[in-house]
């Protein structure tokens, strides 16, 4: 997701069913972290551009004592006191020593780092919520002593540290190693560790040299979603499935009888009636059809909101809900697709389908595609555009989504609705003939007046949608099935 | 860098020479030396004061370690509103109040008038905060002068509570 506007990425020439993101495995096999990371995530990448940067800091630790020395020495001279002069001299010696300090070498002649960071994560493919132990080893490959090495590991932004600390300080002799470890909590997604930031100070601490050392480690966390049935709406596709239609035909439940027509299968002839009256009649059953459902998750930056630290944000809950509904739909024989409403709309798209490969693709897309990342996209070009242009891009985003939807597909939109855009999406898609169900994880808090105001604004938005004929599931603190049960009580089909 | 090095060596040599002279016990020519030393000392002392002052003024260029262990922080809805000017905050609260009245089968004009003249709620503070030409109670205005942030929060809380009561939520 290097692009910064919803329309970045050019045209939409790809056919709707070619919607697999580039992050998907080639053969439906989930890409395995071990193959990418290797036995122990080797270090000292020399290609990473930011990792090659070296910054020096003059800390000014000793400037105070230099000043004191000068003042004391000067006063000693003025008042002719040898004691004062001598004590000033001590300060001057310290200041001179510190002033002569040079930054220590952290790269050798070829620009390769002399310090190596190795990182080992266990397990590499955790389930969400699991504790992942990260062991870091820092190795001094130079032939000099490094008297003050400080390391801050590049913990991926989405993974909170729950035990230990990713910081370490050590004295490293030539060839010496220092180890430390900490624990993070796994969160859905494919998480790259950032380069570790390393600072080496000279013995006096007067100069610090900072650099970044990459050790390409990845933690991949795929949830195993438990299916949750979403109540579907009446419109159905031509495929056999579970939506009850008001049309007779093949099916299970008795619907009506009609006159026999040539070619009706003998199994559907009403033989009782034939025996009773001699007429030939054919039984009709209620036709049951499969639904085509696109699960759309709002992944715009505005959707990355949550009620507070250590609580899942709206995108995380939306992706979770979409994943669980996806499983349930496929279990029931419906055709389910996935889409990211936001920058990733062009590649994070899985056209509605069925089957085992489709299920694997969908799981993969939700678990690891960058568009569904738990980390918000950076503010980009889009945020600096003028309102009119943004409005045009927003409309374009809706059109783009619409063009991908098969005719008659229903849409389940997972969006927190803390801005008006999801309302516009839901209304527009409804107008275009796609029944919309809004599943809205509630990200608001009400511990402050303005937070409560945001909650009121969101509640009013949901009300407007309900009045416009959109089904709304307001998903608060409760579990998803509980929210569905509460919401469906208020619906009439 | 080499110029700096040379200066450093010069400094070291001067200190060493001075030390040698001081420790050797060679008597210095009495009069001029004393005055010269006093001038030198005064210079050095003022330079030292200057250094100290400079250090006091300047931020040390130290490495600021990143804080990667915090985990992800995403904004809480509504926090961005706090950065808006007071007028816009009032406008957004007013729109909620009007919306809830409109839903309670009033016309938009009636609802706006009711919010403007404060008759939509029994809470004098909330009524005055959203109303036109209405003044907050004197005590509240005084408090606003002394502690604007906490008073604004309190007034907004009461306004939100009043809107919620009209929505039929919470305690009456």
PDB file of C-alpha atoms in Angstrom, chain A residues 56-61 63-64 67 70-71 74 77-78 89 99-100 102 152-153 155 157 160-161 166-167 197 199 208 210 304-306 309 313 374 418 443 446 448-454 456-457 459-460 463 467, chain B residues 4-5 8 15 19 37-38 40-42 44-45 47-49 51-52 54-55 60-63 65-69 71-79 81-82 89 92-93 96 99 103 153 156-157 160 163-164 167:
ATOM      1  CA  UNK A  56      26.335  10.996  15.355  1.00  0.00           C
ATOM      2  CA  UNK A  57      25.297  12.846  18.439  1.00  0.00           C
ATOM      3  CA  UNK A  58      27.561  15.109  20.503  1.00  0.00           C
ATOM      4  CA  UNK A  59      25.925  14.648  23.865  1.00  0.00           C
ATOM      5  CA  UNK A  60      27.591  17.568  25.630  1.00  0.00           C
ATOM      6  CA  UNK A  61      27.926  15.449  28.785  1.00  0.00           C
ATOM      7  CA  UNK A  63      30.558  20.668  28.750  1.00  0.00           C
ATOM      8  CA  UNK A  64      29.361  21.487  32.234  1.00  0.00           C
ATOM      9  CA  UNK A  67      32.688  25.435  32.152  1.00  0.00           C
ATOM     10  CA  UNK A  70      37.274  27.472  33.332  1.00  0.00           C
ATOM     11  CA  UNK A  71      35.447  29.505  35.956  1.00  0.00           C
ATOM     12  CA  UNK A  74      39.999  31.872  35.996  1.00  0.00           C
ATOM     13  CA  UNK A  77      44.267  33.244  38.504  1.00  0.00           C
ATOM     14  CA  UNK A  78      42.478  36.458  39.423  1.00  0.00           C
ATOM     15  CA  UNK A  89      42.836  22.196  35.822  1.00  0.00           C
ATOM     16  CA  UNK A  99      36.519  16.883  23.501  1.00  0.00           C
ATOM     17  CA  UNK A 100      39.088  14.598  21.945  1.00  0.00           C
ATOM     18  CA  UNK A 102      35.777  10.278  18.494  1.00  0.00           C
ATOM     19  CA  UNK A 152      16.190  -0.914  21.094  1.00  0.00           C
ATOM     20  CA  UNK A 153      14.670  -3.700  19.063  1.00  0.00           C
ATOM     21  CA  UNK A 155       9.197  -4.354  17.565  1.00  0.00           C
ATOM     22  CA  UNK A 157       4.057  -1.490  15.692  1.00  0.00           C
ATOM     23  CA  UNK A 160       2.426  -4.881  22.146  1.00  0.00           C
ATOM     24  CA  UNK A 161       5.217  -5.978  24.475  1.00  0.00           C
ATOM     25  CA  UNK A 166      12.977  -4.698  23.948  1.00  0.00           C
ATOM     26  CA  UNK A 167      15.792  -2.477  25.254  1.00  0.00           C
ATOM     27  CA  UNK A 197      18.194   0.786  16.595  1.00  0.00           C
ATOM     28  CA  UNK A 199      23.706   3.274  19.673  1.00  0.00           C
ATOM     29  CA  UNK A 208      27.065   8.627  20.453  1.00  0.00           C
ATOM     30  CA  UNK A 210      23.461   5.681  16.088  1.00  0.00           C
ATOM     31  CA  UNK A 304      -8.693   3.012  12.469  1.00  0.00           C
ATOM     32  CA  UNK A 305     -10.349   4.225  15.637  1.00  0.00           C
ATOM     33  CA  UNK A 306     -10.921   2.492  18.931  1.00  0.00           C
ATOM     34  CA  UNK A 309      -5.374   1.341  24.351  1.00  0.00           C
ATOM     35  CA  UNK A 313      -9.851  -1.031  16.975  1.00  0.00           C
ATOM     36  CA  UNK A 374      -3.894  -3.837  11.859  1.00  0.00           C
ATOM     37  CA  UNK A 418     -17.372   7.622  12.664  1.00  0.00           C
ATOM     38  CA  UNK A 443     -15.376   2.261  18.543  1.00  0.00           C
ATOM     39  CA  UNK A 446     -17.950   8.130  26.498  1.00  0.00           C
ATOM     40  CA  UNK A 448     -15.287  12.592  27.901  1.00  0.00           C
ATOM     41  CA  UNK A 449     -17.880  14.957  26.558  1.00  0.00           C
ATOM     42  CA  UNK A 450     -16.499  15.136  23.037  1.00  0.00           C
ATOM     43  CA  UNK A 451     -16.051  11.366  22.856  1.00  0.00           C
ATOM     44  CA  UNK A 452     -19.684  11.046  23.865  1.00  0.00           C
ATOM     45  CA  UNK A 453     -20.504  13.564  21.136  1.00  0.00           C
ATOM     46  CA  UNK A 454     -18.792  11.289  18.595  1.00  0.00           C
ATOM     47  CA  UNK A 456     -24.107  10.571  19.411  1.00  0.00           C
ATOM     48  CA  UNK A 457     -23.062  11.483  15.895  1.00  0.00           C
ATOM     49  CA  UNK A 459     -25.802   6.781  16.579  1.00  0.00           C
ATOM     50  CA  UNK A 460     -27.613   9.390  14.485  1.00  0.00           C
ATOM     51  CA  UNK A 463     -30.479   5.810  12.598  1.00  0.00           C
ATOM     52  CA  UNK A 467     -34.628   4.748   8.026  1.00  0.00           C
TER      53      UNK A 467
ATOM     54  CA  UNK B   4      40.303  21.351  15.424  1.00  0.00           C
ATOM     55  CA  UNK B   5      42.853  18.670  16.236  1.00  0.00           C
ATOM     56  CA  UNK B   8      43.398  20.751  20.744  1.00  0.00           C
ATOM     57  CA  UNK B  15      48.374  23.539  29.710  1.00  0.00           C
ATOM     58  CA  UNK B  19      51.882  23.276  34.591  1.00  0.00           C
ATOM     59  CA  UNK B  37      47.318  36.520  35.091  1.00  0.00           C
ATOM     60  CA  UNK B  38      44.361  38.467  36.479  1.00  0.00           C
ATOM     61  CA  UNK B  40      43.726  35.933  31.716  1.00  0.00           C
ATOM     62  CA  UNK B  41      41.806  34.588  34.690  1.00  0.00           C
ATOM     63  CA  UNK B  42      38.932  36.998  34.210  1.00  0.00           C
ATOM     64  CA  UNK B  44      38.755  32.336  31.374  1.00  0.00           C
ATOM     65  CA  UNK B  45      36.102  32.764  34.040  1.00  0.00           C
ATOM     66  CA  UNK B  47      34.343  32.108  29.005  1.00  0.00           C
ATOM     67  CA  UNK B  48      33.356  29.448  31.531  1.00  0.00           C
ATOM     68  CA  UNK B  49      30.220  31.353  32.488  1.00  0.00           C
ATOM     69  CA  UNK B  51      29.845  27.914  28.335  1.00  0.00           C
ATOM     70  CA  UNK B  52      27.632  27.168  31.291  1.00  0.00           C
ATOM     71  CA  UNK B  54      25.171  28.025  26.549  1.00  0.00           C
ATOM     72  CA  UNK B  55      24.754  24.564  27.979  1.00  0.00           C
ATOM     73  CA  UNK B  60      21.712  18.287  24.438  1.00  0.00           C
ATOM     74  CA  UNK B  61      21.854  16.405  21.138  1.00  0.00           C
ATOM     75  CA  UNK B  62      21.314  13.056  22.719  1.00  0.00           C
ATOM     76  CA  UNK B  63      19.917   9.955  21.116  1.00  0.00           C
ATOM     77  CA  UNK B  65      15.351   6.005  21.845  1.00  0.00           C
ATOM     78  CA  UNK B  66      12.170   4.970  20.074  1.00  0.00           C
ATOM     79  CA  UNK B  67       9.339   3.462  22.132  1.00  0.00           C
ATOM     80  CA  UNK B  68       8.318   0.394  20.160  1.00  0.00           C
ATOM     81  CA  UNK B  69       6.842  -1.551  23.065  1.00  0.00           C
ATOM     82  CA  UNK B  71       1.774  -1.330  20.891  1.00  0.00           C
ATOM     83  CA  UNK B  72      -0.541   0.395  18.539  1.00  0.00           C
ATOM     84  CA  UNK B  73      -2.375   3.567  19.525  1.00  0.00           C
ATOM     85  CA  UNK B  74      -5.275   4.614  17.371  1.00  0.00           C
ATOM     86  CA  UNK B  75      -7.333   7.744  17.928  1.00  0.00           C
ATOM     87  CA  UNK B  76     -10.478   7.650  20.037  1.00  0.00           C
ATOM     88  CA  UNK B  77     -13.451   9.023  18.088  1.00  0.00           C
ATOM     89  CA  UNK B  78     -14.169  12.586  19.141  1.00  0.00           C
ATOM     90  CA  UNK B  79     -10.665  13.443  20.309  1.00  0.00           C
ATOM     91  CA  UNK B  81     -13.006  17.552  17.804  1.00  0.00           C
ATOM     92  CA  UNK B  82     -11.192  18.896  20.860  1.00  0.00           C
ATOM     93  CA  UNK B  89     -17.689  22.398  18.817  1.00  0.00           C
ATOM     94  CA  UNK B  92     -21.670  20.123  16.276  1.00  0.00           C
ATOM     95  CA  UNK B  93     -23.423  19.743  19.610  1.00  0.00           C
ATOM     96  CA  UNK B  96     -27.209  16.757  17.565  1.00  0.00           C
ATOM     97  CA  UNK B  99     -31.533  16.208  15.170  1.00  0.00           C
ATOM     98  CA  UNK B 103     -36.906  13.032  15.265  1.00  0.00           C
ATOM     99  CA  UNK B 153     -15.518  19.842  29.713  1.00  0.00           C
ATOM    100  CA  UNK B 156     -20.123  20.011  27.380  1.00  0.00           C
ATOM    101  CA  UNK B 157     -20.811  16.983  29.548  1.00  0.00           C
ATOM    102  CA  UNK B 160     -24.368  15.865  26.025  1.00  0.00           C
ATOM    103  CA  UNK B 163     -29.233  15.656  24.474  1.00  0.00           C
ATOM    104  CA  UNK B 164     -29.157  12.081  25.686  1.00  0.00           C
ATOM    105  CA  UNK B 167     -33.040  10.824  23.025  1.00  0.00           C
TER     106      UNK B 167
END
